[in-house]
Every structure is written in C-alpha cells, then in structure tokens.
CSV table of C-alpha atoms in Angstrom, one decimal:
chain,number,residue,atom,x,y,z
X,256,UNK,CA,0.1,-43.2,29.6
X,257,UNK,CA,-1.9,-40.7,27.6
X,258,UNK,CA,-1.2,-37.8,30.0
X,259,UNK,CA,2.8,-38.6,29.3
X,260,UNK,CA,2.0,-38.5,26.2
X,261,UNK,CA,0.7,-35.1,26.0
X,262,UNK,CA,2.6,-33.9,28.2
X,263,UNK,CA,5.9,-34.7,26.3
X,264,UNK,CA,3.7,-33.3,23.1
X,265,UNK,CA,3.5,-30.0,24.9
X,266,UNK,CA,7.2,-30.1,25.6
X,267,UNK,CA,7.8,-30.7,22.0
X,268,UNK,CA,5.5,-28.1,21.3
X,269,UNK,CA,6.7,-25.6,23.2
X,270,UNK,CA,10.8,-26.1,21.4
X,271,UNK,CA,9.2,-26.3,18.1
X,272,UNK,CA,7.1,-22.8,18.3
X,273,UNK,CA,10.8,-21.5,19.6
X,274,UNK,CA,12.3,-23.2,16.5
X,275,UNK,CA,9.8,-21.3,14.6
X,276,UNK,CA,10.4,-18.1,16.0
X,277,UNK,CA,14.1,-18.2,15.2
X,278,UNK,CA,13.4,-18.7,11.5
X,279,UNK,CA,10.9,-16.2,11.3
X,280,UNK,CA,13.4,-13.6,12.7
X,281,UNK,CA,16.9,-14.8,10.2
X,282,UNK,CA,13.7,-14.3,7.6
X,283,UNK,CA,13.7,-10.7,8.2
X,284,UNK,CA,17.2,-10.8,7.1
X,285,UNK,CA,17.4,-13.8,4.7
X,286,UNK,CA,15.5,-14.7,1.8
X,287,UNK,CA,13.1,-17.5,2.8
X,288,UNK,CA,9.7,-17.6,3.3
X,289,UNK,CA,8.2,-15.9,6.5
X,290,UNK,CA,5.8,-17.8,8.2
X,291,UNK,CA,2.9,-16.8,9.4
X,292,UNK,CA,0.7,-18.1,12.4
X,293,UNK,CA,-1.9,-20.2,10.7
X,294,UNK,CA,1.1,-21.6,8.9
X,295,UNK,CA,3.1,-22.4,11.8
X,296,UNK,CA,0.2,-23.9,13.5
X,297,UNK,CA,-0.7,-26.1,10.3
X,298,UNK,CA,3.2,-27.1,10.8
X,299,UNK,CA,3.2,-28.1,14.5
X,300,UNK,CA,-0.3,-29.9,13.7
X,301,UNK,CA,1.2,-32.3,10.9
X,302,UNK,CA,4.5,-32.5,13.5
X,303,UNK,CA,2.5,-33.6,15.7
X,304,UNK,CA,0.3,-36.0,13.9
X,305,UNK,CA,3.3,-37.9,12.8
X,306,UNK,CA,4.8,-38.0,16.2
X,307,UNK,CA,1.9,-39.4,17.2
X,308,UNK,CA,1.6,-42.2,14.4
X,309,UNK,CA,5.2,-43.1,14.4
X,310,UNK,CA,5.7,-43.3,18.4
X,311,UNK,CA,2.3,-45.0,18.8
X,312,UNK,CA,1.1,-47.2,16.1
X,313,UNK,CA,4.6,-47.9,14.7
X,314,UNK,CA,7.3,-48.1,17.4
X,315,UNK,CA,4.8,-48.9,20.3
X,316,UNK,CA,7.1,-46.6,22.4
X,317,UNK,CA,5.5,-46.4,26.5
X,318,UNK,CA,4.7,-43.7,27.9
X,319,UNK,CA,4.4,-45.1,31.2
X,320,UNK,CA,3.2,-43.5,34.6
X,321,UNK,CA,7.0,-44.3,35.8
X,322,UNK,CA,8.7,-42.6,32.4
E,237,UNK,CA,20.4,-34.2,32.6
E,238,UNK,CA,19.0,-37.7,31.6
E,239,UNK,CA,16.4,-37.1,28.7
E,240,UNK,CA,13.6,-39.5,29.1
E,241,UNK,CA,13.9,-41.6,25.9
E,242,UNK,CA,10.6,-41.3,24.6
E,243,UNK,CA,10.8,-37.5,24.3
E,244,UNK,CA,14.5,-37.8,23.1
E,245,UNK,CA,12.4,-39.9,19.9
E,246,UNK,CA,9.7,-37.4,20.1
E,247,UNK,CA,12.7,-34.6,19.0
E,248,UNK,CA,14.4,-36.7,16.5
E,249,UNK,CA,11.2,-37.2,14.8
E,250,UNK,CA,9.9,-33.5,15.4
E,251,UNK,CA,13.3,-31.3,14.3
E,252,UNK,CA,14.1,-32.9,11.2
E,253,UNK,CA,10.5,-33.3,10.5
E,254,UNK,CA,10.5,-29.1,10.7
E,255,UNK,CA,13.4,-28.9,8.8
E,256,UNK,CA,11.9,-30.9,6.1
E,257,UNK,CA,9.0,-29.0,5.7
E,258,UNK,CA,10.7,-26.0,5.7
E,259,UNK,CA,13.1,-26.5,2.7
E,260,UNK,CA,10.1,-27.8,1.0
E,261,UNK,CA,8.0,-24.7,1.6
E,262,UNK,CA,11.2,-22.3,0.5
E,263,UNK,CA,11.7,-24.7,-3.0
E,264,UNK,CA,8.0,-24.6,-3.5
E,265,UNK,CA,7.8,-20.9,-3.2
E,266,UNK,CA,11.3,-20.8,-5.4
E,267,UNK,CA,9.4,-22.7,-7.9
E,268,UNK,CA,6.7,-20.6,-8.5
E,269,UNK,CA,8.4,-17.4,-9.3
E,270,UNK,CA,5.6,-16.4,-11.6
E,271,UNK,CA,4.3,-14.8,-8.8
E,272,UNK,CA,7.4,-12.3,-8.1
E,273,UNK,CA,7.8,-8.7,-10.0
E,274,UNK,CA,9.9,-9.7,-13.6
E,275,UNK,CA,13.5,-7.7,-13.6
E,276,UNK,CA,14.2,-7.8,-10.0
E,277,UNK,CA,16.2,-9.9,-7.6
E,278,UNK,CA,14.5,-12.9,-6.1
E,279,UNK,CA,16.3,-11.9,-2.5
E,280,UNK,CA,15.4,-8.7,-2.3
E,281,UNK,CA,11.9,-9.3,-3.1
E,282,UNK,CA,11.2,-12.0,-0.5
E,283,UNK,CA,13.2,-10.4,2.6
E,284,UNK,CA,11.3,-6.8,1.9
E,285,UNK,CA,7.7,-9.0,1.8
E,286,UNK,CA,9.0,-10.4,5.4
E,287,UNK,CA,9.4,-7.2,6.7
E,288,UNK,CA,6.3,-5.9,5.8
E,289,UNK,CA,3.1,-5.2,9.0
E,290,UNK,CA,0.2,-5.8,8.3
E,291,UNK,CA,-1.8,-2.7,6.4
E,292,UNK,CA,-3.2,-0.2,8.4
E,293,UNK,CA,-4.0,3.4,7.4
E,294,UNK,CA,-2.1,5.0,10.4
E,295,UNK,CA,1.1,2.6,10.1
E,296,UNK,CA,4.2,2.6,7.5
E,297,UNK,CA,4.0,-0.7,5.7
E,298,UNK,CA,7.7,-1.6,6.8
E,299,UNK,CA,8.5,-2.7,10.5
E,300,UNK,CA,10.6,-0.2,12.4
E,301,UNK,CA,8.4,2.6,9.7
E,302,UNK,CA,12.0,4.6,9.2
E,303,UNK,CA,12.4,4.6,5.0
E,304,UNK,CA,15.5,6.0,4.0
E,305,UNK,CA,15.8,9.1,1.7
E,306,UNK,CA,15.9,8.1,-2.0
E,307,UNK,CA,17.2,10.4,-4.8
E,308,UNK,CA,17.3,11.1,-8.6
E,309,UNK,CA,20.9,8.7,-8.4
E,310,UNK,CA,19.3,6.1,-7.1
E,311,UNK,CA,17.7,5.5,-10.0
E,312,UNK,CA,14.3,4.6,-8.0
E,313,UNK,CA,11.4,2.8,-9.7
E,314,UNK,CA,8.0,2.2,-8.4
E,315,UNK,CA,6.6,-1.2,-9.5
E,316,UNK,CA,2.6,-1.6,-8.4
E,317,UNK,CA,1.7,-5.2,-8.4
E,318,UNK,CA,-2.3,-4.8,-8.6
E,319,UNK,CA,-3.2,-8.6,-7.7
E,320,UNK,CA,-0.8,-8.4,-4.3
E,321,UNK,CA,-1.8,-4.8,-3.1
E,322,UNK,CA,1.4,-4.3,-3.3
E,323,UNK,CA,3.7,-1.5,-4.6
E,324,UNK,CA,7.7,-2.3,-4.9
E,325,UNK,CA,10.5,0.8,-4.8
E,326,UNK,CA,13.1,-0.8,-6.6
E,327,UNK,CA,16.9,0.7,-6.8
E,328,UNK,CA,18.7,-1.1,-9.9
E,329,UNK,CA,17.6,-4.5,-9.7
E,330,UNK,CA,17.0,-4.7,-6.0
E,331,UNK,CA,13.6,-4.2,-4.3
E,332,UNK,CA,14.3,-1.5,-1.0
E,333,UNK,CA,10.9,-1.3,0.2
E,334,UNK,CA,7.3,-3.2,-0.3
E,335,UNK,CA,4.4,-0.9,0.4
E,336,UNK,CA,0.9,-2.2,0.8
E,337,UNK,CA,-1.9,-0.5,-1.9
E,338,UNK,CA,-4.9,-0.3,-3.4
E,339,UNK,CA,-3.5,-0.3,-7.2
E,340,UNK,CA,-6.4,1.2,-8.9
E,341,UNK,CA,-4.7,1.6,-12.8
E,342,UNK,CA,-4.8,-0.9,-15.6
E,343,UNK,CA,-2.1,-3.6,-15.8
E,344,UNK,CA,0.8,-2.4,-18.4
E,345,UNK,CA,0.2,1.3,-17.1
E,346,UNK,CA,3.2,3.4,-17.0
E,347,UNK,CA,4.3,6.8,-16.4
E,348,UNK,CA,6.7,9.0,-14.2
E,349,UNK,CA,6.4,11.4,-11.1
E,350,UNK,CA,5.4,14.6,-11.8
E,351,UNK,CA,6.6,17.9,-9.8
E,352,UNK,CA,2.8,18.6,-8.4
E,353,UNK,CA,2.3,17.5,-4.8
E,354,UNK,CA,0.0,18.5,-2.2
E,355,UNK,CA,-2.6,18.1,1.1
E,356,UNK,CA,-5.6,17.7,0.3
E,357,UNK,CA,-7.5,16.0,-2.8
E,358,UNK,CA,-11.3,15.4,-3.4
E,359,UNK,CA,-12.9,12.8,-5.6
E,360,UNK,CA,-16.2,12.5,-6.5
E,361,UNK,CA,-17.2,8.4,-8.0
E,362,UNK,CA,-21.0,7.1,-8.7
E,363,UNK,CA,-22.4,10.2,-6.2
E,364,UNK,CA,-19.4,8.9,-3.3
E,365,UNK,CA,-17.4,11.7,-2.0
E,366,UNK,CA,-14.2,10.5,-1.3
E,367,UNK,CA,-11.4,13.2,0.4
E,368,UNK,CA,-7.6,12.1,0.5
E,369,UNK,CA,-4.3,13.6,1.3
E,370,UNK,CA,-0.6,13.6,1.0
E,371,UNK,CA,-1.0,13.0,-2.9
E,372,UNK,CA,2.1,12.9,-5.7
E,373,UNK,CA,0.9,13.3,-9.3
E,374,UNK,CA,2.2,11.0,-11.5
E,375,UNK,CA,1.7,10.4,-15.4
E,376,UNK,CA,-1.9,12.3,-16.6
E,377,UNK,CA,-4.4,12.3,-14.0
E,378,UNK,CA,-3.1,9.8,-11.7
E,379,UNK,CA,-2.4,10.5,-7.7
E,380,UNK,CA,-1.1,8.5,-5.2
E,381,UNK,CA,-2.4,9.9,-2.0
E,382,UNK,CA,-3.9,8.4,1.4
E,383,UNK,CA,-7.7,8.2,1.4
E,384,UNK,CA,-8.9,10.3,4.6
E,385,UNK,CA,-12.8,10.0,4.6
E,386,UNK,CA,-15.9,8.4,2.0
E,387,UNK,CA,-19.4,10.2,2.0
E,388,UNK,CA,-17.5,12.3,5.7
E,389,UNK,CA,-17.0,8.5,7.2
E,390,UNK,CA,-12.9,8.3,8.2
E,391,UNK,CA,-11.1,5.7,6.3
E,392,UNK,CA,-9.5,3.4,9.3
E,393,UNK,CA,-7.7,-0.1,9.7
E,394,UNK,CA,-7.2,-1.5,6.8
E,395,UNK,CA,-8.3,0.5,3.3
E,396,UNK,CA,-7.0,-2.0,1.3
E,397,UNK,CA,-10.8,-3.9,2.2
E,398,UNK,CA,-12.4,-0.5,0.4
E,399,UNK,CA,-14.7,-1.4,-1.9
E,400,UNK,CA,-15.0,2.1,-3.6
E,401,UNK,CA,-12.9,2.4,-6.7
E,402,UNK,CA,-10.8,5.5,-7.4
E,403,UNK,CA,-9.8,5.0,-11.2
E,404,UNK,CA,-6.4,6.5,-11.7
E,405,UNK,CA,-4.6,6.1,-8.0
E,406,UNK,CA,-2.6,4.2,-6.3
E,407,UNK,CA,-3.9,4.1,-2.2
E,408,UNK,CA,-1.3,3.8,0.4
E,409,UNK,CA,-0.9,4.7,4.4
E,410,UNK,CA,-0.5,7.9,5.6
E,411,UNK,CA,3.0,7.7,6.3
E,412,UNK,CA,4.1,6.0,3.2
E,413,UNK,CA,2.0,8.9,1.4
E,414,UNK,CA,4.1,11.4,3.4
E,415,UNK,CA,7.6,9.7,2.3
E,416,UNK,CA,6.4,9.2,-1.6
E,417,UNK,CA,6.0,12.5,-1.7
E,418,UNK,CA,9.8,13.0,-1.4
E,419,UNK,CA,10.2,10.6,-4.4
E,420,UNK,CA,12.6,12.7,-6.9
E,421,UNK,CA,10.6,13.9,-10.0
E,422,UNK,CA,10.7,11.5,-13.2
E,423,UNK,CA,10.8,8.7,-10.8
E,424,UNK,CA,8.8,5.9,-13.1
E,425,UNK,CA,5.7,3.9,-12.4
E,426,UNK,CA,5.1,0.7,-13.8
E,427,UNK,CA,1.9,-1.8,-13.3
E,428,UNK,CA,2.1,-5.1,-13.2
C-alpha cells in the first residue's frame, strides 16, 4: 500500500515540476512572479502534504498491491 | 488509457491545488508594491526581474546577455534600487533592462551621465587598493565601472557579496559596464 502510494506521489511529482516549468517560462514573458527552486520545492512539499492528508486520513482512498 | 482512480484524485487535488497557490503568490506580490521602483509600470518591472541570471562578474545580468542600443530619444533613465542590488534602465514609464549592483550612493542621490568614459580606474579605501574598469562618470565624482581586483586579488563570482565599500559608484558586470558606457550623455541617475 505505501509503495503505491509513493509511487503515484512520484508520478504526481514528476507532472507538477513540468507544470512548474511551464509557468516559469510564460514568466519570462508575462508579468507574474518567477519561481525559483526552493520555492517550487516548498510548493510540491505543501502539494504533497495535502495529498497525503486528504487521500489518507480523509477519503481512506486504497492504494492496494492490485491498484 | 484507464487512469487508476486514486491517482486521477491524486491530480484533481494536486493541479488546482497549484493553481491556487499560484494566484495567491502573484496577488500577494501585487499587494505589496512598496517594494517596486515608484513611476514605472508594474509589468515591465516584474517580467525584466524574471529574466534576470544570477550575478556573476563575467556574465550580463539579462539571459540571452544581447542589450539593445539605447539613445538620447529614448529618453533612458537609470534608477539604482540600493536595498535590491539592483539598477533599472527605464524608457518612458517602462523598465527595459534590470542590472544587478552594488549601489554604493545615498538614497535620494541624483545626477546625469557625463561625457568622460574610460578603462581603467584605481581606488584607494581604509589602505584597500581597489582597481576597476569599463567606468562612465556620472554626476560629481561618481563612476560606474566593473571592479577588476582588491589589494591585486581578482574580483570573481559574485561581487555583489564584496564587503569593501567604494563611496560614490555604482558596481556592475563587466559586460553591463561595457554597454553603459554607450549610455547617451545626460542620461539621469536616480537612487532609490
């Protein structure tokens, strides 16, 4: 179950730093706020925390071996 | 492709979550506009700061390093924001290019390019010899120039971490030295 889990984290992960990307390019040509790595990382962290409390604690979603 | 559900509700907690973040980090920073230059668009300003590299003495503060030929028309203005190591070229009310450097003049300091430029330029502060080069005289006394070497040991990475204070100059990289040294004459200097 916990392997799923982080393994579908990473996935997340992975489509989240590409989201990231994205924005920080359209901010070398729009005006919004370029972020940096540490900032980005902060990001994904609190993302990820709340994944983790909502689809854990809350919804009691399974992340089964056969998932 | 079948999705497995739990990841499908991993991603429609995870995007919007971003998104979220994200327009609160751009209204936060929209808020606080106390810390932007007074007299100059808001847009400008922030996509100029994106497309600034990080400060090193070798590099052009701007990504890609190409800055575009300004003239007397333009009506170019240098704005030197002393708390941000920062120095804004400004055309009208829009910022063109943000330079990183060591602001070393009072706030409220003001004065205009003068026709003297040159190579080299040697300081002398508490017993420190300090050589720079590519300077542009500006107002009474005051340089902008690239620092080269302090007491004969060469100024690399980042000089902004310098702690030796040159009264009356404004430090930048080489290259930026090199293209403020085409600024037109009369070109004004304010710090903020």
């Amino acid at each position: 179950m916990q392997s799923n889990l982080i393994r579908h984290l990473v996935v997340t992960d992975v489509l989240l730093a590409v989201a990231i990307i994205v924005y920080d390019l359209l901010a070398l040509l729009l005006p919004i706020v370029f972020l940096h790595l540490v900032s980005a990382l902060v990001v994904v962290v609190i993302i990820d925390l709340a994944i983790v409390a909502k689809l854990t604690l809350v919804s009691h979603h399974h992340f089964g071996a056969n998932r | 492709m079948r999705i497995n559900p739990e990841l499908k509700a991993m991603w429609r907690l995870a995007f919007p979550g971003l998104l979220i973040i994200l327009v609160v980090i751009n209204l936060f920073a929209w808020l606080h506009t106390s810390q932007h230059v007074t007299g100059v668009s808001y847009a400008s300003q922030v996509v100029t700061e994106n497309r600034l590299r990080h400060a090193n003495i070798k590099h052009s503060s701007v990504i890609g390093g190409e800055h575009k030929h300004l003239t007397s028309k333009d009506h170019v203005k240098l704005i030197a924001v002393k708390k941000r190591n920062l120095v804004y070229v400004v055309t009208k009310r829009h910022v063109v290019y943000a330079l990183h450097a060591k602001v070393n003049l009072k706030n409220g300091h003001a004065g205009v390019i003068n026709d003297a430029r040159g190579q080299q330029n040697t300081h002398v502060v508490n017993g420190k010899q300090i050589t720079a080069s590519t300077w542009t005289s500006f107002g009474s006394a005051g340089y902008i120039e690239s620092p080269e070497t302090v007491n004969g040991q060469k100024v690399r990475g980042n000089w902004l971490k310098q702690r030796t204070k040159l009264t009356n100059t404004i430090l930048v990289s080489r290259p930026d030295a090199h293209w403020l040294q085409k600024m037109p004459k009369g070109t004004a200097i304010v710090v903020q």
